[in-house]
XYZ file of C-alpha atoms in Angstrom:
345
model
C 10.690 0.881 -24.583
C 12.811 2.551 -21.863
C 11.367 3.756 -18.788
C 13.298 5.604 -16.207
C 11.793 5.001 -12.700
C 12.298 7.581 -9.874
C 11.598 6.065 -6.476
C 10.544 8.248 -3.468
C 13.851 8.440 -2.045
C 12.409 7.637 1.368
C 12.857 4.734 3.453
C 10.429 2.384 5.221
C 7.057 2.063 3.625
C 8.151 3.816 0.503
C 10.993 1.221 -0.045
C 8.556 -1.457 -0.144
C 6.343 -0.251 -3.173
C 9.343 1.007 -4.814
C 10.745 -2.711 -4.885
C 7.283 -4.033 -5.941
C 7.024 -1.460 -8.819
C 10.653 -2.203 -10.120
C 10.251 -5.745 -9.451
C 6.934 -5.807 -11.437
C 8.239 -3.670 -14.281
C 11.395 -5.787 -14.710
C 9.716 -9.020 -14.453
C 6.202 -8.848 -16.018
C 7.072 -6.308 -18.673
C 9.640 -6.322 -21.666
C 10.694 -2.825 -20.938
C 14.466 -1.336 -20.300
C 14.040 -0.118 -16.811
C 16.451 2.171 -14.768
C 15.571 2.877 -11.071
C 17.239 5.765 -9.397
C 16.437 7.831 -6.216
C 15.359 11.612 -6.899
C 18.782 13.197 -5.775
C 20.200 10.835 -8.827
C 18.091 12.496 -11.502
C 19.897 14.870 -13.596
C 20.157 16.189 -17.237
C 23.019 13.929 -17.769
C 20.955 10.892 -16.762
C 17.863 11.870 -19.011
C 20.116 12.727 -21.723
C 22.354 9.490 -21.557
C 19.546 7.073 -20.822
C 17.083 8.668 -23.170
C 13.826 7.107 -21.662
C 10.526 7.156 -23.269
C 8.826 7.634 -20.042
C 9.787 8.983 -16.731
C 7.634 7.235 -14.128
C 8.043 9.255 -10.575
C 6.442 7.427 -7.683
C 5.579 9.891 -4.599
C 7.392 12.936 -6.257
C 7.762 15.536 -3.444
C 11.665 15.080 -3.562
C 11.933 14.805 -7.398
C 13.109 18.224 -8.786
C 10.299 19.794 -11.105
C 12.900 21.502 -13.385
C 14.304 18.098 -14.287
C 10.880 16.804 -14.953
C 10.005 19.642 -17.181
C 13.338 19.167 -18.995
C 12.389 15.678 -19.709
C 9.212 16.877 -21.248
C 11.117 19.143 -23.566
C 12.840 16.163 -24.683
C 10.051 14.136 -25.585
C 9.870 12.171 -22.794
C 6.259 10.943 -21.421
C 6.184 11.950 -17.656
C 3.990 10.128 -15.133
C 3.484 11.054 -11.628
C 2.242 8.224 -9.442
C 1.041 9.774 -5.790
C 0.613 7.375 -3.221
C 0.061 9.782 -0.024
C -3.316 11.373 -1.022
C -5.094 12.708 0.786
C -2.712 12.780 3.694
C -0.067 15.049 1.885
C -2.329 16.580 -0.857
C -1.261 20.087 0.166
C 2.308 19.279 -1.245
C 0.885 17.951 -4.578
C -1.545 20.733 -5.869
C -0.298 23.321 -8.367
C 3.467 23.177 -9.696
C 4.036 19.641 -8.659
C 1.228 18.103 -10.736
C 1.375 20.641 -13.324
C 5.003 19.513 -14.262
C 3.643 16.076 -15.353
C 1.919 14.994 -18.528
C -0.181 12.308 -16.777
C -1.181 11.911 -12.891
C -2.383 9.135 -11.042
C -3.427 9.379 -7.367
C -4.262 6.593 -4.881
C -7.342 8.391 -3.451
C -10.412 9.026 -5.557
C -11.599 12.193 -3.917
C -8.239 13.758 -4.698
C -8.868 13.705 -8.723
C -11.243 16.782 -8.491
C -8.622 18.542 -6.453
C -6.137 18.890 -9.338
C -5.961 21.650 -11.822
C -4.838 19.256 -14.274
C -6.257 17.311 -17.555
C -5.124 14.082 -17.189
C -5.686 12.895 -13.422
C -6.430 9.112 -12.919
C -7.572 7.262 -9.802
C -5.236 4.277 -9.048
C -6.204 2.140 -6.338
C -3.554 0.326 -4.070
C -2.523 -3.215 -4.792
C -0.246 -6.263 -4.015
C 2.585 -7.888 -5.335
C 1.847 -11.908 -5.740
C 5.403 -12.474 -5.645
C 5.698 -10.786 -2.175
C 2.163 -11.197 -0.607
C 1.339 -14.795 -0.275
C 0.526 -17.629 2.041
C 3.512 -18.831 4.126
C 3.940 -21.123 7.069
C 5.471 -19.202 10.111
C 7.089 -20.416 13.393
C 4.952 -20.340 16.501
C 6.215 -17.054 17.667
C 4.553 -15.101 14.814
C 1.001 -16.656 15.650
C -1.791 -14.780 17.329
C -5.470 -14.449 17.603
C -5.524 -10.872 16.671
C -2.844 -8.712 15.002
C -2.601 -5.108 14.136
C 0.413 -3.822 12.375
C 0.578 0.200 11.919
C 1.209 3.546 13.454
C -0.607 4.363 16.656
C -2.754 7.316 15.229
C -5.274 8.696 17.922
C -8.297 7.031 16.013
C -6.956 3.592 15.906
C -6.011 3.853 19.465
C -9.314 4.790 20.493
C -10.947 1.848 18.627
C -8.499 -0.681 20.424
C -9.026 0.885 23.982
C -13.015 0.536 23.615
C -12.523 -3.159 22.818
C -9.780 -3.833 25.447
C -11.745 -6.165 27.563
C -12.190 -8.438 24.579
C -8.938 -8.255 23.348
C -7.552 -9.173 26.965
C -9.000 -12.691 26.721
C -6.810 -13.603 23.616
C -3.394 -13.964 22.405
C -3.058 -10.386 20.754
C 0.147 -8.479 18.940
C 0.095 -4.750 18.490
C 2.938 -3.900 16.359
C 3.939 -0.072 15.756
C 4.761 3.158 17.556
C 2.075 3.732 20.133
C 3.433 7.004 21.736
C 4.142 9.379 18.977
C 0.800 11.121 18.483
C -0.349 11.778 22.022
C -3.098 9.210 22.635
C -2.159 6.349 24.849
C -3.180 2.781 24.980
C -5.224 1.103 27.441
C -3.010 -0.180 30.282
C -4.457 -3.715 29.475
C -3.132 -3.550 25.873
C 0.209 -2.557 26.768
C 1.457 -6.106 27.304
C 0.586 -6.889 23.771
C 2.615 -4.300 22.187
C 5.752 -5.188 19.889
C 8.290 -2.642 18.498
C 8.104 -1.204 14.963
C 9.149 -3.975 12.707
C 12.031 -2.922 10.232
C 11.482 -5.596 7.777
C 8.414 -6.374 5.523
C 9.101 -10.142 5.591
C 8.735 -10.276 9.233
C 5.385 -8.100 8.792
C 4.273 -10.759 6.311
C 5.068 -13.451 8.848
C 2.915 -11.676 11.296
C -0.033 -11.344 9.050
C 0.140 -15.019 8.158
C 0.462 -15.960 11.643
C -2.689 -14.032 12.720
C -6.432 -15.610 12.723
C -7.699 -12.166 12.619
C -5.673 -9.003 10.944
C -7.272 -5.797 12.077
C -7.339 -3.060 9.284
C -7.951 0.183 10.730
C -7.697 3.205 8.407
C -5.892 6.430 9.127
C -7.886 9.686 9.688
C -7.461 11.839 6.967
C -6.730 14.854 8.980
C -5.579 13.864 12.481
C -2.418 13.876 12.878
C -2.017 16.809 10.584
C 0.153 16.232 7.649
C -0.716 18.189 4.574
C -4.287 18.140 4.320
C -5.406 21.536 5.211
C -8.687 21.634 3.359
C -9.881 18.485 4.858
C -10.293 16.239 1.977
C -12.362 13.166 2.858
C -10.530 9.738 2.260
C -12.865 7.222 0.405
C -10.320 4.828 -0.682
C -8.689 1.651 0.773
C -5.414 1.687 2.190
C -2.299 -0.389 1.048
C -2.728 -2.729 3.964
C -6.265 -3.977 2.543
C -4.309 -5.259 -0.520
C -1.402 -6.737 1.216
C -3.525 -8.794 3.327
C -5.747 -9.897 0.572
C -2.456 -10.951 -1.384
C -1.439 -12.818 1.819
C -4.824 -14.789 1.626
C -5.476 -13.783 5.386
C -8.560 -13.004 6.985
C -9.113 -9.397 7.887
C -11.743 -7.415 9.781
C -11.563 -3.598 8.221
C -13.508 -0.457 9.436
C -16.199 0.790 6.987
C -14.635 4.264 6.569
C -13.628 3.567 3.015
C -16.736 2.971 0.614
C -14.544 2.776 -2.329
C -13.069 -0.462 -0.966
C -16.234 -2.361 -2.138
C -15.516 -1.291 -5.864
C -12.503 -3.600 -5.269
C -13.725 -6.737 -2.949
C -17.144 -7.996 -1.981
C -18.392 -7.148 1.502
C -19.061 -10.649 3.473
C -17.576 -12.660 0.476
C -14.092 -11.687 0.509
C -13.591 -8.979 3.359
C -15.575 -8.315 6.532
C -15.959 -4.921 7.810
C -17.248 -3.388 11.139
C -19.211 -0.327 11.819
C -17.941 0.463 15.228
C -15.987 -0.828 18.277
C -18.834 -2.674 19.632
C -19.562 -4.356 16.081
C -15.805 -5.045 15.857
C -15.786 -6.762 19.265
C -18.618 -8.930 18.361
C -17.213 -9.980 15.179
C -13.795 -10.868 16.600
C -15.450 -13.501 18.748
C -17.473 -14.687 15.950
C -14.754 -15.259 13.486
C -12.310 -16.462 16.186
C -14.942 -19.369 16.523
C -15.192 -20.146 12.852
C -11.836 -20.837 11.331
C -13.375 -22.497 8.146
C -15.023 -19.240 7.281
C -12.005 -17.226 8.054
C -9.992 -19.504 5.364
C -12.835 -19.167 2.926
C -12.892 -15.565 3.184
C -9.197 -15.327 2.996
C -8.757 -17.494 -0.264
C -11.314 -15.463 -1.839
C -9.869 -12.244 -1.126
C -6.485 -13.353 -2.438
C -8.024 -14.902 -5.629
C -9.479 -11.306 -6.253
C -6.538 -9.529 -5.410
C -4.450 -11.517 -7.789
C -6.965 -11.436 -10.842
C -7.588 -7.636 -10.515
C -5.189 -5.608 -7.715
C -1.542 -6.321 -8.633
C 0.924 -3.948 -9.329
C 0.908 -5.549 -12.932
C -2.591 -4.484 -13.132
C -1.943 -0.853 -12.142
C 1.195 -0.608 -14.413
C -0.894 -2.081 -17.371
C -3.539 0.600 -16.667
C -0.759 3.417 -16.529
C 0.445 2.028 -19.674
C -3.003 2.051 -21.462
C -3.704 5.400 -20.298
C -0.552 7.064 -21.667
C -1.021 5.011 -24.760
C 2.206 3.057 -24.331
C 2.575 -0.388 -26.511
C 2.130 -3.154 -23.614
C 4.369 -6.028 -23.969
C 4.291 -8.459 -21.222
C 6.565 -11.582 -20.224
C 4.874 -14.550 -19.080
C 2.914 -13.796 -16.036
C 3.152 -14.977 -12.331
C 5.529 -17.419 -12.687
C 6.064 -16.535 -9.123
C 9.182 -17.588 -7.500
C 8.872 -19.411 -4.109
C 11.107 -16.781 -2.081
C 11.861 -13.121 -2.780
C 13.543 -12.716 0.425
C 17.035 -12.502 -0.980
C 16.037 -9.874 -3.291
C 14.411 -7.708 -0.640
C 17.342 -8.054 1.726
C 19.994 -7.120 -0.966
C 17.961 -4.045 -2.097
C 16.134 -2.522 0.873
C 15.605 -2.038 4.672
C 12.004 -1.993 5.693
C 10.322 -0.159 8.116
C 6.611 0.171 9.010
């Protein structure tokens, strides 16, 4: 079986999951896979490689005329959307209609598309990458948050500044881009955006508590003019679970509890006051943090991997599934990452 995999063509976060998809396709499934960027897709590539499946992730940079051409050649065309609902305005209409099958990371986006075959596909982890590792002291912290400094996140952090000020905290990201300002007491905790996911993984593993603050679906505006509500968990939820570390997550995404169990694998908070209380509670209970992190990793590895998600795609499009031996996971993927991509938050 031949699969032509078209990545997003973007750097940073997009490159990370492109690596995970390609890594899973080539190591867990016995398919002949060719990965290209959108600008490399052409009539010649389609006719020469002659894939049975054209798998496009993200999709906004992939020429739709070439997708339609692939369909005329009998190729099954699949779009895996990963930026719903934030960029949903760019996905509606001609983009989704160009494909045979559409998969979206947001459950509330399914009903937004005028397409007969749209499926909700939650985020996931790559066990070869998302795993427990020992890290040097410089990566250790009591509380860590890694992500963009959106206003809703800064608002939460500012409200718990008196509590955070007592601990070893690391806040890694761009904190000045979207207008909101961090509390002055928190500025000493900030670190620049990390360009390498392997570094992100080390900070995850070095933190006693990882904060998981979801993005507001409308602010900052990107492409959600109809205000579609987000109810599905972000990618960070699964990356942290895959690493087997403890996370405190906001309770704004109810679909999260279709994937993990509240209080048994992941702990949520209702508001900044609740978050502050739980930070102090769990910092004083390392055994409980370890228990929850291990339980979340077990669930993630069983049900929420890229292999699980690709398996669902293949079953939906009725593609015969042939797997290699699963999860013979190498100790270190660092060289593979560094050879293929530069990573950005």
